[in-house]
Coordinates of C-alpha atoms in Angstrom, one line a residue:
Chain Z
M1 CA 4.4 -42.8 -11.2
S2 CA 6.7 -40.2 -12.8
E3 CA 9.8 -38.9 -11.1
T4 CA 9.4 -36.0 -8.7
V5 CA 11.9 -33.2 -9.3
L6 CA 12.3 -30.0 -7.3
Y7 CA 13.9 -27.1 -9.1
D8 CA 15.1 -25.0 -6.2
Y9 CA 17.8 -22.7 -4.7
W10 CA 19.2 -23.6 -1.3
R11 CA 18.6 -20.2 0.3
S12 CA 15.2 -19.4 -1.2
S13 CA 12.5 -19.3 1.5
A14 CA 9.8 -20.5 -1.0
S15 CA 12.0 -23.5 -1.9
Y16 CA 12.7 -24.2 1.8
R17 CA 8.9 -24.4 2.4
V18 CA 8.4 -27.0 -0.4
R19 CA 11.4 -29.1 0.9
I20 CA 9.8 -29.2 4.3
A21 CA 6.5 -30.3 2.9
L22 CA 8.0 -33.0 0.7
N23 CA 10.1 -34.3 3.6
M24 CA 7.0 -34.4 5.9
L25 CA 5.3 -36.6 3.3
R26 CA 8.5 -38.7 3.1
F27 CA 8.6 -38.1 -0.6
D28 CA 11.4 -39.5 -2.7
Y29 CA 12.4 -36.6 -4.9
R30 CA 15.4 -35.3 -6.8
T31 CA 16.7 -31.7 -6.6
V32 CA 18.0 -29.6 -9.5
P33 CA 19.6 -26.4 -8.3
V34 CA 18.7 -23.1 -10.0
N35 CA 21.5 -20.7 -9.1
L36 CA 19.8 -17.3 -8.5
L37 CA 23.1 -15.6 -8.1
E38 CA 24.2 -16.7 -11.6
G39 CA 20.8 -15.7 -13.1
A40 CA 19.8 -19.2 -13.9
H41 CA 16.2 -18.4 -13.0
K42 CA 16.0 -15.9 -15.9
A43 CA 17.3 -18.5 -18.5
Q44 CA 14.8 -19.8 -21.0
E45 CA 15.2 -23.3 -19.7
H46 CA 13.8 -22.2 -16.3
L47 CA 11.2 -19.8 -17.8
D48 CA 9.8 -22.8 -19.6
R49 CA 9.2 -24.3 -16.1
N50 CA 8.0 -21.1 -14.5
P51 CA 7.0 -18.1 -16.6
Q52 CA 7.5 -16.0 -13.5
G53 CA 11.2 -16.8 -13.4
L54 CA 11.0 -17.8 -9.7
V55 CA 11.9 -20.8 -7.7
P56 CA 10.7 -23.3 -6.8
A57 CA 9.1 -25.3 -9.6
L58 CA 8.0 -28.9 -8.8
E59 CA 7.7 -31.6 -11.5
I60 CA 5.2 -34.1 -10.1
D61 CA 2.4 -36.4 -11.4
G62 CA 3.4 -35.3 -14.9
L63 CA 2.7 -31.6 -14.1
M64 CA 5.0 -28.7 -13.6
L65 CA 3.8 -26.7 -10.6
T66 CA 4.9 -23.3 -9.3
Q67 CA 4.1 -21.1 -6.3
S68 CA 5.2 -22.8 -3.1
L69 CA 1.8 -22.4 -1.3
A70 CA -0.2 -23.6 -4.3
I71 CA 2.2 -26.6 -4.4
I72 CA 1.6 -27.3 -0.7
E73 CA -2.2 -27.0 -1.2
Y74 CA -1.9 -29.5 -4.1
L75 CA 0.0 -31.9 -2.0
A76 CA -2.5 -31.6 0.8
E77 CA -5.3 -32.4 -1.6
T78 CA -3.7 -35.3 -3.4
R79 CA -1.7 -36.9 -0.6
H80 CA -4.0 -37.7 2.3
G81 CA -2.9 -37.3 5.9
S82 CA -0.4 -34.6 5.3
G83 CA -1.6 -32.5 8.2
F84 CA -0.7 -29.4 6.3
L85 CA -4.2 -28.0 7.1
P86 CA -6.5 -29.0 9.9
A87 CA -9.8 -30.7 9.1
D88 CA -12.2 -28.0 10.3
P89 CA -12.9 -24.9 8.1
P90 CA -12.2 -22.4 10.9
G91 CA -8.9 -24.1 11.7
R92 CA -8.0 -24.2 8.0
Q93 CA -8.8 -20.5 7.8
R94 CA -6.6 -19.7 10.7
V95 CA -3.7 -21.7 9.4
R96 CA -4.0 -20.1 6.0
A97 CA -4.2 -16.6 7.6
L98 CA -1.0 -17.2 9.5
A99 CA 0.8 -18.6 6.5
Y100 CA -0.3 -15.6 4.4
A101 CA 0.7 -13.1 7.1
I102 CA 4.2 -14.4 6.5
A103 CA 4.2 -15.5 2.8
L104 CA 2.2 -12.4 1.6
D105 CA 3.0 -9.7 4.1
I106 CA 6.6 -10.3 4.8
H107 CA 8.4 -12.4 2.3
P108 CA 7.7 -10.6 -1.0
I109 CA 8.7 -7.2 0.4
C110 CA 12.1 -8.8 1.4
N111 CA 12.6 -10.5 -1.9
L112 CA 16.2 -9.9 -3.0
G113 CA 15.1 -8.2 -6.2
V114 CA 13.0 -5.7 -4.3
A115 CA 15.8 -5.0 -1.8
A116 CA 18.2 -4.5 -4.7
H117 CA 15.9 -1.9 -6.2
V118 CA 15.7 0.0 -2.9
M119 CA 19.6 0.0 -2.9
E120 CA 19.6 1.3 -6.4
L121 CA 17.1 4.1 -5.7
T122 CA 18.8 5.2 -2.5
G123 CA 22.3 4.7 -3.7
G124 CA 22.8 3.0 -0.3
G125 CA 24.7 -0.2 0.1
D126 CA 24.4 -3.3 2.3
A127 CA 23.4 -1.2 5.3
V128 CA 20.3 0.1 3.5
R129 CA 19.4 -3.5 2.5
A130 CA 19.9 -4.8 6.0
A131 CA 17.8 -2.0 7.6
W132 CA 15.0 -2.7 5.0
M133 CA 15.0 -6.4 5.9
R134 CA 15.0 -5.7 9.6
K135 CA 12.2 -3.3 9.4
F136 CA 9.8 -5.4 7.3
I137 CA 10.7 -8.8 8.8
G138 CA 10.6 -7.3 12.3
D139 CA 7.2 -5.5 11.9
G140 CA 5.7 -8.5 10.1
L141 CA 6.8 -11.1 12.7
S142 CA 5.6 -8.9 15.5
A143 CA 2.1 -9.0 13.9
V144 CA 2.4 -12.8 13.6
E145 CA 3.4 -13.0 17.3
R146 CA 0.1 -11.2 18.1
M147 CA -1.9 -13.5 15.9
L148 CA -0.3 -16.4 17.9
D149 CA -1.7 -15.0 21.1
A150 CA -4.8 -17.2 20.8
P151 CA -6.1 -20.4 22.4
W152 CA -5.5 -22.5 19.3
T153 CA -1.8 -22.1 19.4
G154 CA -0.1 -25.2 20.8
T155 CA 3.3 -26.7 20.4
F156 CA 3.1 -25.5 16.9
C157 CA 1.3 -22.5 15.3
H158 CA -2.0 -24.4 15.3
G159 CA -2.3 -27.2 17.8
D160 CA 0.3 -29.9 18.3
V161 CA 1.0 -30.9 14.8
P162 CA 3.0 -28.8 12.3
T163 CA 0.9 -27.2 9.5
M164 CA 1.4 -25.0 6.5
A165 CA 1.7 -22.1 9.0
D166 CA 4.9 -23.6 10.6
I167 CA 6.1 -24.5 7.1
C168 CA 6.0 -20.7 6.3
L169 CA 7.3 -19.6 9.7
V170 CA 10.5 -21.5 9.9
P171 CA 12.1 -20.2 6.7
Q172 CA 11.1 -16.7 7.7
V173 CA 12.8 -17.1 11.1
Y174 CA 15.9 -18.3 9.3
N175 CA 15.8 -15.1 7.2
A176 CA 15.2 -13.0 10.3
E177 CA 18.3 -14.5 11.9
R178 CA 20.3 -14.0 8.7
W179 CA 19.5 -10.3 8.7
G180 CA 19.9 -9.8 12.4
V181 CA 16.3 -9.1 13.3
D182 CA 15.8 -8.9 17.1
L183 CA 13.6 -11.8 18.0
S184 CA 13.9 -11.5 21.8
G185 CA 10.4 -10.2 22.3
L186 CA 8.8 -12.9 20.0
E187 CA 8.5 -15.7 22.5
R188 CA 5.8 -17.8 20.8
I189 CA 7.6 -17.6 17.5
R190 CA 10.9 -18.6 19.0
R191 CA 9.4 -21.5 20.9
I192 CA 7.6 -22.8 17.8
A193 CA 10.7 -22.5 15.6
D194 CA 12.6 -24.4 18.3
A195 CA 9.9 -27.2 18.3
C196 CA 10.1 -27.4 14.5
A197 CA 13.9 -27.6 14.6
E198 CA 13.6 -30.9 16.5
L199 CA 11.7 -32.5 13.6
P200 CA 13.7 -34.5 10.9
A201 CA 11.6 -33.1 8.1
F202 CA 12.5 -29.5 9.0
R203 CA 16.1 -30.3 9.7
A204 CA 16.7 -32.0 6.4
A205 CA 15.2 -29.0 4.6
H206 CA 17.4 -26.4 6.2
P207 CA 19.5 -24.4 3.8
D208 CA 22.7 -25.5 5.5
A209 CA 21.7 -29.1 5.0
V210 CA 21.1 -28.7 1.2
K211 CA 23.7 -26.0 0.3
P212 CA 25.8 -27.2 -2.6
A213 CA 29.4 -28.1 -1.5
Chain H
M1 CA -27.3 -17.2 11.4
S2 CA -25.3 -14.3 12.8
E3 CA -25.0 -11.1 10.8
T4 CA -22.1 -10.9 8.3
V5 CA -20.1 -7.7 8.6
L6 CA -17.2 -6.7 6.3
Y7 CA -14.7 -4.2 7.8
D8 CA -13.1 -2.7 4.7
Y9 CA -11.7 0.3 2.9
W10 CA -13.1 1.3 -0.4
R11 CA -9.7 1.5 -2.2
S12 CA -8.0 -1.5 -0.6
S13 CA -7.4 -4.3 -3.1
A14 CA -7.7 -7.0 -0.5
S15 CA -11.1 -5.6 0.5
Y16 CA -12.1 -5.4 -3.1
R17 CA -11.4 -9.1 -3.5
V18 CA -13.6 -10.1 -0.6
R19 CA -16.4 -7.8 -1.8
I20 CA -16.4 -9.6 -5.2
A21 CA -16.4 -13.0 -3.5
L22 CA -19.3 -12.1 -1.2
N23 CA -21.2 -10.6 -4.2
M24 CA -20.7 -13.8 -6.3
L25 CA -22.2 -15.7 -3.4
R26 CA -25.1 -13.2 -3.3
F27 CA -24.4 -12.7 0.4
D28 CA -26.3 -10.2 2.4
Y29 CA -23.7 -8.3 4.3
R30 CA -23.1 -5.0 6.0
T31 CA -20.0 -2.9 5.5
V32 CA -18.2 -0.9 8.2
P33 CA -15.5 1.4 6.7
V34 CA -12.1 1.5 8.3
N35 CA -10.5 4.7 7.1
L36 CA -6.8 3.9 6.4
L37 CA -6.0 7.5 5.6
E38 CA -7.2 8.5 9.1
G39 CA -5.2 5.6 10.7
A40 CA -8.4 3.8 11.9
H41 CA -6.7 0.4 11.1
K42 CA -4.1 1.1 13.8
A43 CA -6.8 1.8 16.5
Q44 CA -7.3 -0.8 19.2
E45 CA -10.8 -1.3 18.1
H46 CA -9.6 -2.6 14.7
L47 CA -6.5 -4.4 16.1
D48 CA -8.9 -6.5 18.2
R49 CA -10.5 -7.6 14.9
N50 CA -7.2 -8.0 13.1
P51 CA -3.9 -8.1 15.1
Q52 CA -2.1 -7.3 11.8
G53 CA -3.9 -3.9 11.6
L54 CA -4.9 -4.6 8.0
V55 CA -8.2 -4.6 6.1
P56 CA -10.4 -6.5 5.4
A57 CA -11.7 -8.4 8.4
L58 CA -14.9 -10.4 8.0
E59 CA -17.3 -11.3 10.8
I60 CA -19.1 -14.4 9.7
D61 CA -20.5 -17.5 11.3
G62 CA -19.6 -16.1 14.7
L63 CA -15.9 -15.9 13.7
M64 CA -13.7 -12.9 12.9
L65 CA -11.6 -13.8 9.8
T66 CA -8.7 -12.0 8.3
Q67 CA -6.5 -12.3 5.2
S68 CA -8.5 -12.0 2.0
L69 CA -7.4 -15.2 0.3
A70 CA -7.9 -17.2 3.5
I71 CA -11.4 -15.7 3.7
I72 CA -12.1 -16.7 0.1
E73 CA -10.9 -20.3 0.7
Y74 CA -13.1 -20.4 3.8
L75 CA -16.1 -19.3 1.8
A76 CA -15.3 -21.9 -0.9
E77 CA -15.2 -24.6 1.7
T78 CA -18.3 -23.6 3.6
R79 CA -20.6 -22.3 0.8
H80 CA -20.9 -24.9 -2.0
G81 CA -21.0 -24.1 -5.6
S82 CA -18.9 -20.9 -5.3
G83 CA -16.8 -21.8 -8.3
F84 CA -13.9 -19.9 -6.6
L85 CA -11.7 -23.0 -7.3
P86 CA -12.2 -25.7 -9.9
A87 CA -13.0 -29.2 -8.9
D88 CA -9.8 -30.9 -10.1
P89 CA -6.6 -30.6 -8.1
P90 CA -4.4 -29.6 -11.1
G91 CA -6.9 -26.8 -11.9
R92 CA -7.1 -25.7 -8.3
Q93 CA -3.3 -25.6 -8.2
R94 CA -3.2 -23.4 -11.4
V95 CA -5.9 -21.0 -10.1
R96 CA -4.1 -20.6 -6.7
A97 CA -0.7 -20.1 -8.5
L98 CA -2.2 -17.3 -10.6
A99 CA -3.9 -15.8 -7.6
Y100 CA -0.6 -15.9 -5.6
A101 CA 1.4 -14.5 -8.6
I102 CA -0.7 -11.4 -8.0
A103 CA -1.6 -11.4 -4.3
L104 CA 2.0 -12.4 -3.2
D105 CA 4.3 -11.2 -5.9
I106 CA 2.7 -7.9 -6.8
H107 CA 0.3 -6.5 -4.2
P108 CA 2.4 -6.5 -1.0
I109 CA 5.3 -4.8 -2.6
C110 CA 2.9 -2.0 -3.7
N111 CA 1.3 -1.7 -0.3
L112 CA 1.0 2.0 0.6
G113 CA 3.1 1.6 3.7
V114 CA 6.0 0.0 1.7
A115 CA 5.8 2.7 -0.9
A116 CA 5.8 5.4 1.8
H117 CA 8.9 3.9 3.3
V118 CA 10.6 4.0 -0.1
M119 CA 9.6 7.7 -0.4
E120 CA 11.1 8.3 3.1
L121 CA 14.4 6.5 2.3
T122 CA 14.9 8.2 -1.1
G123 CA 13.6 11.7 0.0
G124 CA 11.6 11.4 -3.3
G125 CA 8.0 12.5 -3.6
D126 CA 5.0 11.2 -5.5
A127 CA 7.1 10.6 -8.7
V128 CA 9.2 8.0 -6.8
R129 CA 6.1 6.3 -5.5
A130 CA 4.5 6.2 -9.0
A131 CA 7.6 4.8 -10.6
W132 CA 7.8 2.1 -7.8
M133 CA 4.2 1.1 -8.5
R134 CA 4.7 1.1 -12.3
K135 CA 7.8 -1.1 -12.0
F136 CA 6.5 -3.7 -9.7
I137 CA 2.9 -3.8 -11.0
G138 CA 4.2 -3.8 -14.6
D139 CA 6.8 -6.5 -14.1
G140 CA 4.4 -8.6 -12.1
L141 CA 1.5 -8.4 -14.5
S142 CA 3.8 -9.2 -17.4
A143 CA 4.6 -12.5 -15.7
V144 CA 0.9 -13.2 -15.1
E145 CA 0.3 -12.5 -18.8
R146 CA 2.9 -15.2 -19.6
M147 CA 1.2 -17.6 -17.2
L148 CA -2.1 -17.0 -19.0
D149 CA -0.5 -18.2 -22.3
A150 CA -1.8 -21.7 -21.6
P151 CA -4.6 -23.9 -23.0
W152 CA -6.6 -23.7 -19.7
T153 CA -7.2 -19.9 -20.1
G154 CA -10.7 -19.2 -21.3
T155 CA -13.1 -16.3 -21.1
F156 CA -11.6 -15.9 -17.6
C157 CA -8.2 -16.8 -16.1
H158 CA -9.1 -20.5 -15.9
G159 CA -11.9 -21.7 -18.1
D160 CA -15.2 -19.9 -18.6
V161 CA -16.3 -19.2 -15.0
P162 CA -14.6 -16.6 -12.8
T163 CA -12.4 -18.0 -10.1
M164 CA -10.2 -16.8 -7.2
A165 CA -7.6 -15.9 -9.9
D166 CA -10.0 -13.4 -11.5
I167 CA -11.0 -12.1 -8.0
C168 CA -7.3 -11.2 -7.5
L169 CA -6.7 -10.0 -11.1
V170 CA -9.4 -7.3 -11.3
P171 CA -8.4 -5.3 -8.2
Q172 CA -4.8 -5.4 -9.4
V173 CA -5.8 -4.1 -12.9
Y174 CA -7.7 -1.3 -11.1
N175 CA -4.5 -0.4 -9.2
A176 CA -2.4 -0.7 -12.4
E177 CA -4.7 1.9 -14.1
R178 CA -4.6 4.1 -11.0
W179 CA -0.8 4.3 -11.2
G180 CA -0.6 4.6 -15.0
V181 CA 0.9 1.2 -15.8
D182 CA 1.1 0.5 -19.5
L183 CA -1.2 -2.4 -20.1
S184 CA -1.2 -2.2 -23.9
G185 CA 0.9 -5.4 -24.3
L186 CA -1.1 -7.4 -21.8
E187 CA -3.9 -8.6 -24.1
R188 CA -5.1 -11.6 -22.2
I189 CA -5.2 -9.6 -18.9
R190 CA -7.2 -6.8 -20.6
R191 CA -9.6 -9.2 -22.2
I192 CA -10.3 -11.0 -19.0
A193 CA -10.7 -7.8 -16.9
D194 CA -13.2 -6.6 -19.5
A195 CA -15.1 -9.9 -19.2
C196 CA -15.2 -9.5 -15.4
A197 CA -16.4 -5.9 -15.7
E198 CA -19.5 -7.2 -17.4
L199 CA -20.5 -9.2 -14.3
P200 CA -22.8 -7.6 -11.6
A201 CA -20.7 -9.1 -8.7
F202 CA -17.6 -7.4 -9.9
R203 CA -19.3 -4.1 -10.8
A204 CA -20.9 -3.8 -7.4
A205 CA -17.6 -4.4 -5.7
H206 CA -15.7 -1.7 -7.6
P207 CA -14.1 1.0 -5.5
D208 CA -16.2 3.7 -7.2
A209 CA -19.4 1.8 -6.4
V210 CA -18.6 1.6 -2.7
K211 CA -16.7 4.9 -2.1
P212 CA -18.2 6.8 0.8
A213 CA -20.0 9.9 -0.4

């Protein structure tokens, strides 16, 4: 078996998701930091790994994989018993819909490059960026909270084992807290994030746990 | 078998994706328009279908499903022979990565609500919106073009049968043309979109083919 290498950035939500997934599988992997602040993701060395110039990229099974959710689906298909998706198609559909409500409808809009472009267009500074983050993370998580108002929600987003939905939720809650989003009305989300924070796989993946010294 | 009903909007990219998928499966379905311009997606009747207040929602098998890509995965799992995803895990990973490079990294940033907020913040009008669309669709499709520079690309994004990647690509190309994105340098994308346009399932799903009179 070839070595597994994760090219990531400590604060990237998409990298954080893949770290949680690898930890849940008790994977032995090596991390190579790609410093987004220094533009390392736009260097040819990284573009050869990921033509999109994004993190993460995962070297595994002799392949170079990109797109965090596609990586997690690959791990679910090739490593049995991951629990990333439930066994029944309706349950899998619900978990994916929750994951996408975060990974599609919140996260890309709050990408640092998008927020930087808004700052440039408006001539506004950090306050414009923070308001942008608060609006789109706040609106998006409120919709997720409503989706969680369903009988299938348990200790975690779907039942009592963590799935791909929780893997997406936790990094988004981390970002929400970073930007000062008011989470007080989002009781289900806060309860689920707290339950995840008890799990070693989630704790070890936290940005503070992997931040370079 | 209960009736299959698609709640959609003719110009929505996510609805367009699901129409293509249902057509590829030769599904007999009824469409109920949700007029986004009149705010019908924010009415309680639609929020009961989709707590996110987005289109599409698909009533199928006695379930109400949301999130276009999660719907397509559900169809792939429950209707055999769809071809939406290849059989091999590395191929499935590549198709999903291409689909997500469009559905995550381009489409949400160019959501009309996001663009409207940019117009509000900048005080700019239609020109600001069009420039926003051209920047993010243009940059995003250029990255997809680079991802398609790979031996697995065939007549379509992955080999010679249309997959979920093509189902995402075609509505994005429609949007690119709508906003005047320069596609001249994106030869693989243009060639694949032209190949898709030959297929009845894609033609019947086109916004112009389903636009209310």
